[in-house]
Amino acid sequence: GQNIDQPTEMTATEGAIVQINCTYQTSGFNGLFWYQQHAGEAPTFLSYNVLDGLEEKGRFSSFLSRSKGYSYLLLKELQMKDSASYLCAVRDGSSNTGKLIFGQGTTLQVKP
Amino acid sequence: GAGVSQTPSNKVTEKGKYVELRCDPISGHTALYWYRQSLGQGPEFLIYFQGTGAADDSGLPNDRFFAVRPEGSVSTLKIQRTERGDSAVYLCASSPQRGAGYEQFFGPGTRLTVL
C-alpha cells in the first residue's frame, strides 16, 4: 500500500527555524518532492531528493533517508509569507508514469 | 514563459450535470497529469498522459470520469452525471518528461462545486 504521513498543523515564530517531517511507505520509490501551496493557489516546487542526504536551497533544506522512509523540510529565518501548506510527495516507482503520491499536507502558521 | 493554465477557475453545477475542465500545459511538455484535491488533503492522482495517450488512468474513481488529449497538448477532463462528492479542486500538472528528477509544474486548478 501507499502511505505518506506528515503533521497536520504546525506553528512557528517569525525569524525562527521549523522542521516539517514526512514518513512514507510506498510500493516503489523514485524520488521525494516538497511543494509549497498557499491557500487557493497551485502547489509550487521547493525541493527534490532521490539520494540520501541533505539538499540545501537558500532558506530551505530537505533531507532524505531511504532506509528509514523519512524526509524533512527545514525552513530557516521564517518569514510571514512562509505561512502555507507544505506537501510531501513520493514519485511512484512501481509504475513508469512519474505520478506523485502526496501526503495530506502540513499547514504552517508563522506568527510575529 | 507561460505556466500551466486551467479553465474555468471556478465551476458550479447541479447534481447530474456534465462538466468539462480544460488544461493548457507548458509548451513542449510531453507529460500531463490530472490530480484532485479535496479540502484539507493533498492532491490525489487521477490520470497521466504521455503525448496523446492515457498511459495510466488507474486513479479515475469510476467510469463517469474521462479525459482526452487529442493533439498531445491541451487536455480536457470530462465528468458525467456529477455527484456532490465530486466537489473538489482539480489540478493539472505538466512535466518535460516523466523520468526521475523532472518536477511537475502545477496549474492554479479548477474549483468544482456540485450542488
XYZ file of C-alpha atoms in Angstrom:
227
model
C 0.000 0.000 0.000
C 0.880 3.632 -0.215
C 1.065 5.763 2.922
C 2.613 9.158 3.471
C 2.368 10.816 6.884
C 3.075 14.382 7.886
C 1.765 16.525 10.740
C -1.477 18.332 10.023
C -0.548 21.675 11.519
C 2.491 23.499 12.882
C 3.042 26.950 14.306
C 6.328 28.840 14.444
C 7.608 32.342 15.095
C 8.933 34.759 12.518
C 12.722 34.508 12.285
C 12.829 31.016 13.786
C 13.597 27.617 12.256
C 10.972 24.931 11.688
C 11.301 21.300 10.619
C 8.424 19.509 8.907
C 8.722 15.730 8.953
C 7.403 13.225 6.447
C 7.421 9.446 6.654
C 6.444 7.222 3.776
C 5.682 3.614 2.964
C 5.255 3.052 -0.733
C 5.454 0.041 -3.020
C 8.116 1.793 -5.071
C 10.269 4.877 -4.708
C 11.698 7.158 -7.350
C 12.364 10.386 -5.507
C 10.695 12.651 -2.963
C 9.399 16.159 -3.579
C 8.363 19.024 -1.344
C 5.836 21.537 -2.640
C 4.531 24.755 -1.089
C 0.881 25.655 -1.533
C -0.662 28.946 -0.478
C -4.404 28.903 0.083
C -6.287 28.868 -3.212
C -3.136 28.630 -5.286
C -1.191 25.987 -7.204
C 1.467 23.894 -5.491
C 4.934 25.233 -6.298
C 8.101 23.141 -6.313
C 10.529 23.544 -3.411
C 12.914 20.596 -3.463
C 13.698 17.132 -4.764
C 15.671 14.305 -3.131
C 16.431 10.947 -4.679
C 19.634 10.057 -2.821
C 20.180 10.060 0.938
C 21.360 13.291 2.456
C 20.669 16.969 2.656
C 19.832 19.288 -0.223
C 20.142 22.988 0.568
C 18.491 25.758 -1.383
C 18.642 29.177 0.247
C 16.444 29.268 3.348
C 15.029 25.834 2.542
C 16.723 22.459 3.009
C 15.396 18.956 2.541
C 16.734 15.686 3.927
C 16.100 12.113 2.860
C 16.790 8.720 4.427
C 15.554 5.974 2.110
C 16.303 3.182 4.569
C 14.070 4.849 7.170
C 11.423 6.055 4.743
C 11.874 9.531 6.169
C 12.306 13.073 4.956
C 12.147 16.518 6.458
C 11.886 20.047 5.155
C 13.794 22.668 7.116
C 12.813 26.306 6.828
C 15.188 28.898 8.282
C 14.716 32.581 9.067
C 10.967 32.194 8.836
C 9.008 34.995 7.207
C 5.301 35.719 7.411
C 4.948 34.796 3.740
C 6.071 31.246 4.596
C 2.630 30.638 6.084
C 1.285 27.984 3.707
C 0.661 24.283 3.326
C 3.731 22.097 2.704
C 3.162 18.937 0.722
C 5.428 15.901 0.820
C 5.137 13.722 -2.295
C 6.784 10.489 -3.363
C 7.266 9.749 -7.038
C 5.772 6.350 -7.692
C 8.455 3.846 -8.594
C 6.212 0.850 -9.124
C 4.979 2.143 -12.461
C 6.671 4.080 -15.216
C 4.454 7.132 -15.090
C 6.181 9.506 -12.707
C 2.927 10.154 -10.857
C 3.202 11.696 -7.414
C 1.678 10.306 -4.231
C 1.025 13.142 -1.805
C 0.701 13.356 1.929
C -2.190 15.362 3.373
C -0.027 18.457 3.746
C 1.217 20.382 6.785
C -0.333 23.789 7.371
C 2.338 26.082 8.771
C 1.333 29.268 10.521
C 4.091 31.812 11.095
C 3.350 34.277 13.897
C 5.030 37.627 14.518
C 7.157 31.834 -20.451
C 3.595 30.978 -19.567
C 2.857 28.389 -16.941
C 0.133 25.772 -16.836
C -3.289 27.321 -17.239
C -6.668 25.865 -16.377
C -10.162 26.985 -17.233
C -12.565 27.720 -15.775
C -11.130 28.759 -12.426
C -14.467 28.031 -10.772
C -17.353 25.867 -11.904
C -20.662 25.499 -10.086
C -23.026 22.877 -11.415
C -26.033 20.887 -10.361
C -26.034 17.226 -9.466
C -26.429 15.088 -12.552
C -24.965 17.596 -14.995
C -21.959 17.137 -17.306
C -18.820 19.262 -16.941
C -15.585 19.749 -18.861
C -12.397 21.093 -17.311
C -9.570 22.294 -19.526
C -5.816 22.256 -19.041
C -3.191 24.044 -21.160
C 0.227 22.650 -20.243
C 3.548 24.381 -20.647
C 4.540 24.341 -24.301
C 6.696 21.347 -25.165
C 5.861 19.337 -22.057
C 5.007 15.808 -23.112
C 3.835 14.513 -19.728
C 0.491 15.729 -18.348
C -1.173 14.740 -15.074
C -4.576 15.362 -13.529
C -4.983 15.358 -9.753
C -7.942 16.024 -7.474
C -7.573 17.852 -4.166
C -10.278 17.819 -1.511
C -10.309 20.382 1.277
C -7.527 19.796 3.794
C -5.988 16.970 1.784
C -3.089 16.529 -0.572
C -3.676 16.075 -4.301
C -4.703 12.583 -5.448
C -3.614 11.232 -8.816
C -6.296 10.717 -11.440
C -4.712 10.157 -14.857
C -1.433 10.530 -16.731
C -0.848 11.286 -20.411
C 2.386 10.782 -22.294
C 1.791 12.558 -25.566
C -1.726 11.832 -26.795
C -2.301 8.568 -24.992
C -3.574 7.967 -21.478
C -0.719 5.862 -20.148
C -2.190 5.430 -16.670
C -5.826 6.069 -15.748
C -5.755 3.994 -12.581
C -6.715 6.972 -10.409
C -10.018 7.733 -12.080
C -12.666 6.958 -9.441
C -15.234 5.453 -11.812
C -16.441 5.441 -15.401
C -18.136 8.826 -15.043
C -14.670 10.350 -15.366
C -12.872 10.526 -18.680
C -10.002 12.612 -20.060
C -8.577 13.266 -23.509
C -5.519 14.910 -25.000
C -6.119 14.566 -28.743
C -3.163 16.560 -30.046
C -0.702 15.962 -27.255
C -1.074 19.427 -25.786
C -4.379 20.645 -24.315
C -6.244 18.150 -22.167
C -9.887 18.028 -21.121
C -11.208 16.209 -18.061
C -14.851 15.243 -18.508
C -17.210 14.292 -15.698
C -20.639 12.860 -16.466
C -23.642 12.794 -14.125
C -21.822 14.825 -11.489
C -22.332 13.987 -7.837
C -21.861 16.149 -4.739
C -18.837 14.040 -3.823
C -17.099 15.218 -6.994
C -16.742 18.685 -5.456
C -13.008 19.414 -5.188
C -10.186 21.355 -6.802
C -8.988 19.657 -9.976
C -5.306 20.295 -10.612
C -3.397 19.776 -13.818
C 0.383 19.430 -13.944
C 2.863 19.079 -16.777
C 6.447 17.940 -16.973
C 9.079 17.873 -19.709
C 9.292 14.101 -19.309
C 8.070 11.507 -16.862
C 11.526 10.442 -15.746
C 13.207 10.831 -12.405
C 14.225 14.322 -11.437
C 11.670 16.143 -13.553
C 9.445 18.298 -11.408
C 5.783 18.708 -12.194
C 4.512 22.231 -12.770
C 1.006 22.734 -11.469
C -1.767 24.933 -12.754
C -3.977 27.020 -10.435
C -6.744 24.423 -10.557
C -10.455 24.440 -11.246
C -12.663 24.538 -8.169
C -15.700 22.382 -8.939
C -18.783 22.693 -6.764
C -21.665 20.294 -7.316
C -24.881 21.463 -5.687
